[in-house]
XYZ file of C-alpha atoms in Angstrom:
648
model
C 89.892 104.266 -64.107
C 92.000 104.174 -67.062
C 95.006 101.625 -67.969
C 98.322 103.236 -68.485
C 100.025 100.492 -69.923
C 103.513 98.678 -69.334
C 105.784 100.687 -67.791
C 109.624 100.820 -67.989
C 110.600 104.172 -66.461
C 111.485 104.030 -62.659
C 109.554 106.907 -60.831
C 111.018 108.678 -57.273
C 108.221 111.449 -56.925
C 105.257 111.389 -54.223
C 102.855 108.741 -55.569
C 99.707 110.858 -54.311
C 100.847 113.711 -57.169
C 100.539 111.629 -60.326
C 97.822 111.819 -62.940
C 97.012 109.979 -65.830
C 99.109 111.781 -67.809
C 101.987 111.316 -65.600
C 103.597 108.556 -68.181
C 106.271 105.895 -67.403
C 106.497 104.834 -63.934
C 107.158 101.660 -62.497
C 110.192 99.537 -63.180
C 108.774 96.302 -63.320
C 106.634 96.144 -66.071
C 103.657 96.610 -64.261
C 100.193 97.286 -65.324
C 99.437 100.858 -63.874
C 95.742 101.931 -63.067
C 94.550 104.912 -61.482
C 92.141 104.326 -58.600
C 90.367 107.434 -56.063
C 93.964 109.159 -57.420
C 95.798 107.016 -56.669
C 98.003 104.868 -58.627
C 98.616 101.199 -58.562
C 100.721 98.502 -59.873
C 98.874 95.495 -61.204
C 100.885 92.068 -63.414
C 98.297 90.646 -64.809
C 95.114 90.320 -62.672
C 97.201 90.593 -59.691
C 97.490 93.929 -57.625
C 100.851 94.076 -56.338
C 100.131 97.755 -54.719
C 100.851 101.223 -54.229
C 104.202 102.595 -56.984
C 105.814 103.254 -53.313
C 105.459 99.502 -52.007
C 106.358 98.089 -55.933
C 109.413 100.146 -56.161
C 110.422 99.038 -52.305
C 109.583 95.585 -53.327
C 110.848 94.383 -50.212
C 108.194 95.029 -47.972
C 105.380 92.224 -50.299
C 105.366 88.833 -51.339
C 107.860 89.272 -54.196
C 106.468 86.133 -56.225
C 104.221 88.686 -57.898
C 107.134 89.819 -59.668
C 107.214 86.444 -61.450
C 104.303 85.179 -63.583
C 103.794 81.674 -62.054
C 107.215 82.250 -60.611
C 109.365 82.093 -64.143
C 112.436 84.219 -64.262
C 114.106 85.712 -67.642
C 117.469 86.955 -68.346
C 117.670 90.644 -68.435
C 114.869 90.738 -65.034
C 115.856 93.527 -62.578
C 115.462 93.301 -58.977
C 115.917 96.523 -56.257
C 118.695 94.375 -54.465
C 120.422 91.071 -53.447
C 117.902 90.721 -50.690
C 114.717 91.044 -53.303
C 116.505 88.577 -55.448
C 117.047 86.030 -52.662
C 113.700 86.537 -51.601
C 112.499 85.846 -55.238
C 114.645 83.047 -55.844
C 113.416 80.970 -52.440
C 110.092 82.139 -52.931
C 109.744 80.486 -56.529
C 112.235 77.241 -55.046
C 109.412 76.504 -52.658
C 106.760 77.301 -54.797
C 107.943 74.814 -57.964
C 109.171 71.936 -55.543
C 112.334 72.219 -55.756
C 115.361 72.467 -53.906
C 118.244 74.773 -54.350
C 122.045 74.104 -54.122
C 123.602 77.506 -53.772
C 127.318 77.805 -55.580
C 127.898 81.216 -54.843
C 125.935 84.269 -53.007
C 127.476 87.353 -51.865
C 126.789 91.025 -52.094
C 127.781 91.096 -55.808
C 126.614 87.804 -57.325
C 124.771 84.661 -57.342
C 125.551 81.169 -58.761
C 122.874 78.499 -57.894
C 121.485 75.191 -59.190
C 118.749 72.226 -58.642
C 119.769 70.013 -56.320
C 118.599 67.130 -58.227
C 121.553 65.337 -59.928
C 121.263 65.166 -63.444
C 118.757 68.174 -63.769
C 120.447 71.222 -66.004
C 118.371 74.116 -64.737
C 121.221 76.649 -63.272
C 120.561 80.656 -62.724
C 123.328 83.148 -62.801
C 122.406 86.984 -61.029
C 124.302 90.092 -60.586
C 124.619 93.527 -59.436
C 124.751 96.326 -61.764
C 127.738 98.847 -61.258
C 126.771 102.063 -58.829
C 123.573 100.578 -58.246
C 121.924 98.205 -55.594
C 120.231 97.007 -58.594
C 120.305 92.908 -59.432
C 119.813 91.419 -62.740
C 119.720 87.766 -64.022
C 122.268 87.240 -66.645
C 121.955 83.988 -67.173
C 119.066 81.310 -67.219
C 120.074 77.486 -68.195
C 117.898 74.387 -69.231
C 114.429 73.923 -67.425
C 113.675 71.460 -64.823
C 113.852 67.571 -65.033
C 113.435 66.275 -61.537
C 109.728 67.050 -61.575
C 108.513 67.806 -57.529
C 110.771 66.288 -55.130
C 109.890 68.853 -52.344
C 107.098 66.908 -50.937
C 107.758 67.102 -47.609
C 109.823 69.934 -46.812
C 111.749 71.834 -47.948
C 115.489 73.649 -47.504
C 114.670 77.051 -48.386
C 111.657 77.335 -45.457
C 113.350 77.918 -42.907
C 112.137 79.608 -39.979
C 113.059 82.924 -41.359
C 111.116 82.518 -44.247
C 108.314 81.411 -42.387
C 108.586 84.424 -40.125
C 107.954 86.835 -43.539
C 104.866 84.632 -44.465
C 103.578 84.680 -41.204
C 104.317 88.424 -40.374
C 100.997 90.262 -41.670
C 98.696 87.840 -40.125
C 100.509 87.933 -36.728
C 99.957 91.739 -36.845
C 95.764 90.590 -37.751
C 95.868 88.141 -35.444
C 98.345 87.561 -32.271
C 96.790 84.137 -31.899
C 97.871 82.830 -34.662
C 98.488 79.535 -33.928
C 101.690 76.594 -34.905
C 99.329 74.419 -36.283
C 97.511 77.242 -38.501
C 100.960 78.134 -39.655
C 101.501 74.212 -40.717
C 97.865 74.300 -42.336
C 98.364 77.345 -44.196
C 101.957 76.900 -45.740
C 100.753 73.407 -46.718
C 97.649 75.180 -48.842
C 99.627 77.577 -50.401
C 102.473 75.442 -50.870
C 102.138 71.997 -51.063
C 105.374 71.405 -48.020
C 104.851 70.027 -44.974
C 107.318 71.753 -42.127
C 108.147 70.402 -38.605
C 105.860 71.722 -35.735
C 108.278 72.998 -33.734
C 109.985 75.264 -36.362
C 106.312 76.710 -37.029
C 105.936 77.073 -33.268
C 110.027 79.247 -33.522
C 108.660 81.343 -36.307
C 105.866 82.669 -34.352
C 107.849 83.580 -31.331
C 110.404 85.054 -33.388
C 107.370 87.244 -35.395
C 105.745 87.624 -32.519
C 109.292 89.335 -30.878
C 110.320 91.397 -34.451
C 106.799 92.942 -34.084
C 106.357 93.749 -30.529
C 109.888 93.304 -29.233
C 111.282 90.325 -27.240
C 110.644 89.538 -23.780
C 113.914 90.440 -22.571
C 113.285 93.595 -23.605
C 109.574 93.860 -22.168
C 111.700 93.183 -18.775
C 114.615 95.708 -19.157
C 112.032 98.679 -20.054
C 109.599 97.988 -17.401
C 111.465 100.496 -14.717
C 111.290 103.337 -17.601
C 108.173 102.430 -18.179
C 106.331 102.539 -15.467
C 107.705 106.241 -14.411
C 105.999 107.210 -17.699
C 102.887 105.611 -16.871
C 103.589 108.159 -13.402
C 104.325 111.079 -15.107
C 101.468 110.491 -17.792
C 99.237 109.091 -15.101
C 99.631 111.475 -11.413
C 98.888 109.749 -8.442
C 98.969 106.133 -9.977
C 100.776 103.608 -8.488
C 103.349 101.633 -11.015
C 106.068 99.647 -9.034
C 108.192 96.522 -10.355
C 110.105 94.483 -7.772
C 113.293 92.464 -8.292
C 114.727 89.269 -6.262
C 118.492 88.235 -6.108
C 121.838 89.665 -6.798
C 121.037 90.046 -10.568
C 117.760 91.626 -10.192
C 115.587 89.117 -11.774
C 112.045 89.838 -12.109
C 109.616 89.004 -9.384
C 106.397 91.541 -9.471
C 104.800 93.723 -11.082
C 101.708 95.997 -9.486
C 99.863 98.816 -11.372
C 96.519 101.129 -10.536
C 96.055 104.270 -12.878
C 94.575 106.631 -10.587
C 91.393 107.256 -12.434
C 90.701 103.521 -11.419
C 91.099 103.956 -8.066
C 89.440 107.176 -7.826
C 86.308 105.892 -9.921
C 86.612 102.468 -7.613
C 86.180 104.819 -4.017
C 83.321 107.249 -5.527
C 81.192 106.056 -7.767
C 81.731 101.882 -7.709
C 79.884 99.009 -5.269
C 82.417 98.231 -2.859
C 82.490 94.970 -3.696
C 86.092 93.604 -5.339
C 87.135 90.853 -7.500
C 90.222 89.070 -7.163
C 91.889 86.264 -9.577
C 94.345 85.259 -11.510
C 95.025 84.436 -15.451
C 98.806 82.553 -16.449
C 100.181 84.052 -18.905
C 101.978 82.291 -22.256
C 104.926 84.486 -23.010
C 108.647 82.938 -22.971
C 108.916 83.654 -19.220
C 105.302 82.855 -18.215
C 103.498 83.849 -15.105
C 100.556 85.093 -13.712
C 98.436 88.113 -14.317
C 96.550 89.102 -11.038
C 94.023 91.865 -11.264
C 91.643 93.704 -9.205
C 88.125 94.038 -10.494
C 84.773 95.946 -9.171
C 81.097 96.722 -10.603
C 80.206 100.594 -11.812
C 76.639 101.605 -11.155
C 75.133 99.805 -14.464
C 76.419 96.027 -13.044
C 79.961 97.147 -15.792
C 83.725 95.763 -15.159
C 85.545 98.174 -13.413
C 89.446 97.192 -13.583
C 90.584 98.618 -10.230
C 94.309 97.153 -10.392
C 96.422 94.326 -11.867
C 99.439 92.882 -11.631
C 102.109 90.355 -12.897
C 104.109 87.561 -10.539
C 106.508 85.359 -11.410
C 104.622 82.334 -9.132
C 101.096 82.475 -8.301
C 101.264 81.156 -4.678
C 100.379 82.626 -1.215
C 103.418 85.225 -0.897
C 102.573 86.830 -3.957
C 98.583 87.037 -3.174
C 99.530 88.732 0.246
C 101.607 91.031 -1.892
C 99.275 92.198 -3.758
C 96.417 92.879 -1.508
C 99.459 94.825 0.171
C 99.500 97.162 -2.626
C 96.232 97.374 -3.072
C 95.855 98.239 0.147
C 98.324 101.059 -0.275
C 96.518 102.277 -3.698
C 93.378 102.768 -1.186
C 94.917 104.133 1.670
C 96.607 106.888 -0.074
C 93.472 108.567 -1.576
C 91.742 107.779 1.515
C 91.701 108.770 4.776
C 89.958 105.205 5.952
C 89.275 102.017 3.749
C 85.080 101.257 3.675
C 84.023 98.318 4.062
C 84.356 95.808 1.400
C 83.034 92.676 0.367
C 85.850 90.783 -1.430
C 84.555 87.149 -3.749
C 87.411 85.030 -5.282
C 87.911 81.678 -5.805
C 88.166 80.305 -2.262
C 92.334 80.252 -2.605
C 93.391 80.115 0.780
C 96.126 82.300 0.321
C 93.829 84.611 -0.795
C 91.732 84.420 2.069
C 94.547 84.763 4.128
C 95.980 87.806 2.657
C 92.286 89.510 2.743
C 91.846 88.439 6.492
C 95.448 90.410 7.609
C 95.119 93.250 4.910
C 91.562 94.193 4.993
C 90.259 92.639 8.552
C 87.106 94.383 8.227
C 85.856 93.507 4.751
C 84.327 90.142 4.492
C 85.238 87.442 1.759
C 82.733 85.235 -0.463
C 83.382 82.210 -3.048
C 82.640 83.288 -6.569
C 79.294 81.264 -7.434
C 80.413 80.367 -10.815
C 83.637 78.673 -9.950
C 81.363 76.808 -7.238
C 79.143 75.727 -9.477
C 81.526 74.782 -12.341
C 83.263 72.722 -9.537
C 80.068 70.878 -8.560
C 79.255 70.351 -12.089
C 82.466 69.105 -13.362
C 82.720 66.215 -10.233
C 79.428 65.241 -10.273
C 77.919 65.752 -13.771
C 75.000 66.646 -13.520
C 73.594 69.738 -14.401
C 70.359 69.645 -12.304
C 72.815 70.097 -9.429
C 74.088 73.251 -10.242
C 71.069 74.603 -11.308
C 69.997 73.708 -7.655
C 72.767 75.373 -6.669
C 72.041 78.675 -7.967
C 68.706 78.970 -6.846
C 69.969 78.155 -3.340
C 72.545 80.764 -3.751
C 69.779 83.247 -4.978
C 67.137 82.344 -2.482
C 65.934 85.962 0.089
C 64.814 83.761 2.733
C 66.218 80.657 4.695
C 63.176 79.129 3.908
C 63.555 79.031 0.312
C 67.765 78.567 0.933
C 66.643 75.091 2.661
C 64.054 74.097 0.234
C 66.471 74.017 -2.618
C 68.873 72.537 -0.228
C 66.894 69.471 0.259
C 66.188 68.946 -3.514
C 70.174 68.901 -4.384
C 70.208 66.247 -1.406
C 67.456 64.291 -3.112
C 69.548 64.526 -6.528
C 73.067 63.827 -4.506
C 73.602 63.145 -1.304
C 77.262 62.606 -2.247
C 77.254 66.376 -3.696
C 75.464 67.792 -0.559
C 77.649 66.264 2.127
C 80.968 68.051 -0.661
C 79.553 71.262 -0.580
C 78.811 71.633 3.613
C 82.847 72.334 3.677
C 81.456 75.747 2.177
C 79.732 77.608 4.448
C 76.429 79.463 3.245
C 77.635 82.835 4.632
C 80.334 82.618 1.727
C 77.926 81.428 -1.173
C 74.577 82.217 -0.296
C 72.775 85.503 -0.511
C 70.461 85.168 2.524
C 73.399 84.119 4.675
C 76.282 86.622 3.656
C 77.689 88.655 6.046
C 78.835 91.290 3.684
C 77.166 94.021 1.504
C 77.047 91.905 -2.224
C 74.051 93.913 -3.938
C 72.881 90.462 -5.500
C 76.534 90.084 -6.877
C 77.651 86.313 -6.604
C 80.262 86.058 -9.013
C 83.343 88.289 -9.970
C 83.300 89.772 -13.462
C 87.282 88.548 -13.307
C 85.892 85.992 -16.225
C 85.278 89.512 -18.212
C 88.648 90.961 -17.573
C 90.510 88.212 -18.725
C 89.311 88.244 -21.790
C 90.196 91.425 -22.297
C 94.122 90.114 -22.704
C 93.371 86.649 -23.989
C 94.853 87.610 -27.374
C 97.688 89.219 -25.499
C 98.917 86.536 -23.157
C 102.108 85.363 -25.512
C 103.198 88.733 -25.716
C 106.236 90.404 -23.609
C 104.893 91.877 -20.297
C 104.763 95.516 -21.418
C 102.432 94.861 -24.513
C 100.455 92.889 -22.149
C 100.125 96.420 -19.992
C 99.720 98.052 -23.181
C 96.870 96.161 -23.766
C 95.051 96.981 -20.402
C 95.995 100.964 -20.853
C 94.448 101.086 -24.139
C 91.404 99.262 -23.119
C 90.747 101.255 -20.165
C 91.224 104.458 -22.446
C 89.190 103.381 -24.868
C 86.201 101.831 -22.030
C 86.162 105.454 -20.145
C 86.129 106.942 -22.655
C 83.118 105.919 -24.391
C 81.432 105.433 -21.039
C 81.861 108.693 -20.298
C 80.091 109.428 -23.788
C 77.409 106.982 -23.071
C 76.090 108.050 -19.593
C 76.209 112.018 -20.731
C 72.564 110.971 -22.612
C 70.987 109.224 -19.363
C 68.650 111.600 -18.239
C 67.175 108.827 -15.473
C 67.914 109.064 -11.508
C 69.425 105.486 -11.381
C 71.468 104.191 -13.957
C 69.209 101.772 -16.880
C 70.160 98.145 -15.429
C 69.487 99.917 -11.966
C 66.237 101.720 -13.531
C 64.724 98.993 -15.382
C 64.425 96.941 -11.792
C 62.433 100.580 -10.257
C 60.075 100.500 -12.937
C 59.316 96.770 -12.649
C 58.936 97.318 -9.296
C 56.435 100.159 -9.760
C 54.330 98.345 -12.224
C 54.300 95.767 -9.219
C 53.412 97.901 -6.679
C 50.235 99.144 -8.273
C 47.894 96.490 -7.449
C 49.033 96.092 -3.810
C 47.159 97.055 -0.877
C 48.877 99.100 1.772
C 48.109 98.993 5.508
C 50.327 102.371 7.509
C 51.296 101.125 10.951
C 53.199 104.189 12.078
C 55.548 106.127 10.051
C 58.037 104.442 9.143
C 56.153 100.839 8.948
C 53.654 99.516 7.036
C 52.217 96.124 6.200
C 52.098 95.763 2.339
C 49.075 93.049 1.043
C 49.404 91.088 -2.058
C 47.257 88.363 -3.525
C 49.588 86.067 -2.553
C 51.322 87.484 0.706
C 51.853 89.733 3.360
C 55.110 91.866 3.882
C 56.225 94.354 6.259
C 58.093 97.037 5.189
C 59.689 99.901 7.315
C 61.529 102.682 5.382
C 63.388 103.815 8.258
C 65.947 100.971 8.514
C 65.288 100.424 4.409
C 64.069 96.960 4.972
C 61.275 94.376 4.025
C 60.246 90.884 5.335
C 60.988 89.321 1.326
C 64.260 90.612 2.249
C 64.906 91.743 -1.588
C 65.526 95.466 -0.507
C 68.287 95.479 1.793
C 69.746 92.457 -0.024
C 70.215 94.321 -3.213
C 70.017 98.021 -2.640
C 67.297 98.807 -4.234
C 63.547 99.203 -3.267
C 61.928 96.304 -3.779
C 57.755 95.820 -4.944
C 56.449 96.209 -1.397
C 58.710 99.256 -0.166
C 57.684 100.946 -2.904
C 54.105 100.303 -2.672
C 54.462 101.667 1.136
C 56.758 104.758 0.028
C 54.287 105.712 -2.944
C 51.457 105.999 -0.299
C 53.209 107.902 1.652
C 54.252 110.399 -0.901
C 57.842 109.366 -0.501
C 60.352 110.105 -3.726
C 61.477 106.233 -3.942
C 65.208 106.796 -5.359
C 65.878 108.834 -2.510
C 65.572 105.259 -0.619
C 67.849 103.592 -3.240
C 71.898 103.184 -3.013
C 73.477 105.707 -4.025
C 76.264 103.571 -5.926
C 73.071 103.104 -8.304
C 72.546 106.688 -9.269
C 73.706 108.319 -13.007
C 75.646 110.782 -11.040
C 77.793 107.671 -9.320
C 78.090 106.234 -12.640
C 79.444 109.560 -13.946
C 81.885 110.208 -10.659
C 83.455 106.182 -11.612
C 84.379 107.609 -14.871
C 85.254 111.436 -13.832
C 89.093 111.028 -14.129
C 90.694 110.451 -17.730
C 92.978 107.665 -18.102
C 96.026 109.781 -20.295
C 98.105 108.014 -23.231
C 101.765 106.839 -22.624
C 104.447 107.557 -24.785
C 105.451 105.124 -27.120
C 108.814 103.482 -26.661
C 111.226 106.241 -29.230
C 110.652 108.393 -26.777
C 111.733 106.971 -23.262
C 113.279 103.753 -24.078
C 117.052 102.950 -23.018
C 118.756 102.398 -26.553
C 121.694 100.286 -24.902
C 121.616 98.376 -21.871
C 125.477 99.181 -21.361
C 124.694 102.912 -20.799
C 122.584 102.443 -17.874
C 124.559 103.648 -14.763
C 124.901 102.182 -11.148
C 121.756 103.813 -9.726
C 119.758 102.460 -12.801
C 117.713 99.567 -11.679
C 118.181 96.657 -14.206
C 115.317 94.453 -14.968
C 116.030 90.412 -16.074
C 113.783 88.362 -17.131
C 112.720 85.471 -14.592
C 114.790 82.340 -14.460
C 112.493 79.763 -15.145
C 111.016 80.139 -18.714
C 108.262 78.471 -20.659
C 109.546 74.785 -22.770
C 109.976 75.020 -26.065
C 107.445 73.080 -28.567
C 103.845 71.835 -28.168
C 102.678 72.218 -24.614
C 101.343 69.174 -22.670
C 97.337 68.928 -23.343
C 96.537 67.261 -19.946
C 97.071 69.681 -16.956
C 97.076 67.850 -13.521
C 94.571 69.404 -11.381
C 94.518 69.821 -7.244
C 90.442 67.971 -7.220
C 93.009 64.491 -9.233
C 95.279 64.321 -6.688
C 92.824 63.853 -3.871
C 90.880 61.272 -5.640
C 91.233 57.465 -4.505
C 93.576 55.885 -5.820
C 93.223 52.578 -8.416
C 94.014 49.718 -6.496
C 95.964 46.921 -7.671
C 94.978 43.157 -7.708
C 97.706 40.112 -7.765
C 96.232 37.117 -9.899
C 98.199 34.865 -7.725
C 97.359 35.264 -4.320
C 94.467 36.728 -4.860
C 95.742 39.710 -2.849
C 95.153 43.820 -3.129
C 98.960 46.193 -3.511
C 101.050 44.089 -5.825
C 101.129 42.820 -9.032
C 101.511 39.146 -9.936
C 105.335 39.850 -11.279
C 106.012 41.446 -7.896
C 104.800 38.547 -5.806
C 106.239 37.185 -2.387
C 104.304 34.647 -1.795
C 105.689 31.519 -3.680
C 108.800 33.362 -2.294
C 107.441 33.074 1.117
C 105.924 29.043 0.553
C 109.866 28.101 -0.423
C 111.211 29.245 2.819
C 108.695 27.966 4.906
C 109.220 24.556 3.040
C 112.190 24.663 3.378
């Protein structure tokens, strides 16, 4: 690494051709040192770059220009916008505030603000060249910091250009960081809501706005078609002026994987979102043959309510039935919406349709507070026999009778394993948790980045699936495994009695089961409750010389696990290539996207969200200090009122 030196020359080759011998280069007197071949442009001890990003100055912080942000007479800038940049930059930075005399294309006349203070700057542009230059540079400042507080010069475009690179790092990048982090650097304190403006408007020059997001989405979901044959991508419109009201996409690799190779079991719920126009992103989920997410399909509503739940178990009905010649039968767990247990009932009448356990038992645990409850809860939910079921029953009537007597509006065919009605494979819970954190960082983003998000992560999840399960050279697949060899090791030391033969009676030091591998069942009731063999049908099909994953699920298998992930999700083209440049060229048979009407509030979003469990809570009741009476207040009172008249 060698120093070249100051350099005055400007340079307009291909930075990745210099050497050290190459000579003058930059134009603003920056230290030049050659790193891996490549040369960069260091003031000081500060790296300012590549020669390419120094000479386009425009796209850096242009402070490092300025040593402590001074400016001398003679100093060059690329063009009116580097100088203005400059000029605000070093304004903030020294406290003080601007009054601007001049500014156009050609020139610039500007002063402190402070009366009495002398300091005045004078800039302009060289002849046939873009090129600014200070040409004057008067007094230095009197008025000491008077910026405290805010200042002129940060306004929200300003903001936007120190925010932009961490947006890109970071889409959560959040108002009050913004407020935290100018007031480090800079020593200003700005309003919230101009913060909170910034972000949206960094947010929209780096992804697009959401208007946009809704105008594209009929374009874009023919390319997901095209890219993506026999997927399903259809948005839906309400009112004369087409304003959005649905969106419902499956990629066809999904919904192939979903129907030969997944549990049938599906996952339905729904995640608001936090862009301008809000709404709610519904989705789809199932379990691969390792216990995985499987994203089967999603979708975006204007309302979450129970029209737009029975929509989309519409679609997804139609995503099945099309690569299908009948549905099977599914096992559907949500969180006990009604409207979604409506729209299951009509659209899939022969499924069945459980509570997810964890939003059960995060309900019990947030009314009643006490965490022995819900761990009560869950081993009642897990229990194989009724036995057990009502054992752990009684004990979370010991703890609360109160919480008890709330959860018998649940039946125990919806919750509890012994009791369902439907195939669950030990499954309690959706994985929807697991989805929706794949688009947490997403949410505040127009609609189409939040699709973009889901398309890449599926890509990106198959793909490396796909990598992952080529090396499995076991029958089942390892979560699937791991229980067959536990229940092997098990089986060993059991004594085995053959009845006929398919039954057998299977002795332990501890009890008796009978097992027959005909209808794949056992009296512990683990085997046909979760698929796989359990200890004691083991022990019977070892003695028999049986091959035991022949008597396990197939949905378990390496070669399911395989089939989920058969079918390549396929890129999309990015937006240069199918977007519609002008909305104005779009013809009559174009369909024309708006955004929804109702959009989110601008500024700081109320903290305390009213919940459906406060509005059914008992009311505080009011006490009157005069008559010593419930439902009024002393000021509101009738009863002196009442002793006048009767007086009287």
């Amino acid at each position: 690494m060698r120093s070249v030196g100051f350099l005055q020359s400007v340079w307009f080759g291909d930075e990745n051709s210099l050497s050290e011998d190459s000579g003058p280069i930059c134009p603003h007197s920056c230290d030049g040192v050659f790193v891996k071949k490549r040369f960069l442009c260091f003031l000081g001890s500060t790296k300012i770059g590549t020669v390419k990003q120094c000479i386009d100055g425009v796209k850096f912080n242009l402070s490092v220009f300025m040593a402590d942000h001074t400016f001398v007479v003679g100093q060059e800038f690329p063009d009116v916008k580097a100088f203005r940049t400059a000029i605000k930059e070093a304004a903030i930075a020294q406290h003080f505030e601007l009054r601007i005399i001049k500014s156009d294309l050609i020139r610039y006349f500007a002063k402190c603000a402070t009366d009495g203070c002398p300091w005045r700057i004078r800039a302009v542009k060289l002849p046939n060249a873009p090129t600014f230059t200070i040409r004057s540079l008067e007094g230095t400042h009197t008025c000491g910091r008077n910026a405290q507080n805010g200042h002129h010069q940060a306004s929200v475009d300003w903001i936007v250009s120190f925010i932009e690179e961490r947006l890109r790092d970071n889409i959560n990048y959040k108002p009050k960081d913004i407020l935290h982090d100018i007031q480090k650097q800079y020593g200003i304190t700005i309003p919230y809501k101009q913060a909170w403006r910034a972000k949206e408007r960094g947010l929209a020059a780096i992804y697009g706005s959401s208007e946009e997001g809704y105008f594209l989405l009929p374009s874009y979901c023919e390319q997901i078609k095209k890219s993506n044959p026999g997927s399903m991508a259809e948005v839906f419109t309400t009112g004369v002026d087409n304003r959005f009201q649905r969106l419902f996409i499956s990629f066809y690799a999904s919904i192939y994987g979903f129907l030969n190779g997944c549990l049938p079991i599906i996952g339905l719920g729904g995640i608001p979102l936090k862009s301008k126009y809000l709404g709610t992103l519904l989705s789809a989920t199932s379990f691969d043959a390792d216990g995985g997410l499987f994203p089967l399909a999603f979708g975006v509503v204007d309302v979450e309510n129970d029209e737009s739940w029975m929509w989309f178990l519409t679609e997804l009905h139609k995503a099945l039935e099309m690569n299908l010649e009948s549905i099977p039968q599914l096992t559907f767990i949500s969180d006990g919406q009604k409207g979604i247990f409506d729209a299951v009932r009509r659209k899939f009448p022969n499924s069945f349709h459980a509570y997810c356990m964890r939003h059960l038992s995060e309900s019990i645990g947030k009314d009643y507070k006490n965490s022995r409850l819900v761990h009560l809860l869950w081993k009642a939910a897990y229990s194989t026999t009724t036995i057990g079921f009502k054992e752990k029953m009684a004990e979370l009537e010991e703890v609360s009778s109160e919480a008890a007597k709330w959860l018998q509006q649940f039946h125990p065919s919806r919750w509890a394993l012994v009791y369902s009605e439907g195939t669950r494979y030990g499954h309690l819970s959706s994985n929807i948790e697991e989805f929706n954190r794949w688009i947490l960082e997403a949410r505040e983003l127009p609609i189409i980045q939040v699709i973009e998000q889901i398309h890449s992560k599926l890509m990106a999840e198959f793909e490396e699936r796909r990598l992952k399960s080529s090396s499995w050279l076991s029958v089942l697949a390892p979560s699937a495994e791991k229980q067959m060899v536990e229940a092997i090791n098990r089986a060993s030391i059991y004594q085995v009695l053959r009845s006929d033969e398919v039954e057998f009676e299977v002795l332990s030091s501890e009890r008796s089961d009978i097992v027959n591998i005909g209808t794949h069942s056992c009296s512990c009731r683990d085997w046909q409750l979760h698929g796989i063999p359990c200890s004691h049908a083991v022990a019977a099909l070892i003695s028999c010389r049986k091959d035991v994953y022949a008597f396990t699920e197939k949905c378990f298998t390496v070669a399911s696990y395989r089939e989920s992930y058969a079918e390549e999700i396929h890129p999309i083209p990015g937006k240069l290539e199918w977007r519609k440049t002008d909305e104005t060229a779009v013809d009559d048979e174009t369909q024309v996207v708006r955004p929804p009407k109702f959009r989110r509030p601008p500024g700081r979003p109320e903290k305390k969200r009213i919940c459906v469990e406060d509005l059914n809570r008992e009311k505080h009741t009011v006490h009157c200090s005069r008559c010593n009476q419930t439902g009024h207040y002393k000021t509101t009172c009738k009863s002196e009122i009442m002793n006048s008249i009767e007086q009287f």
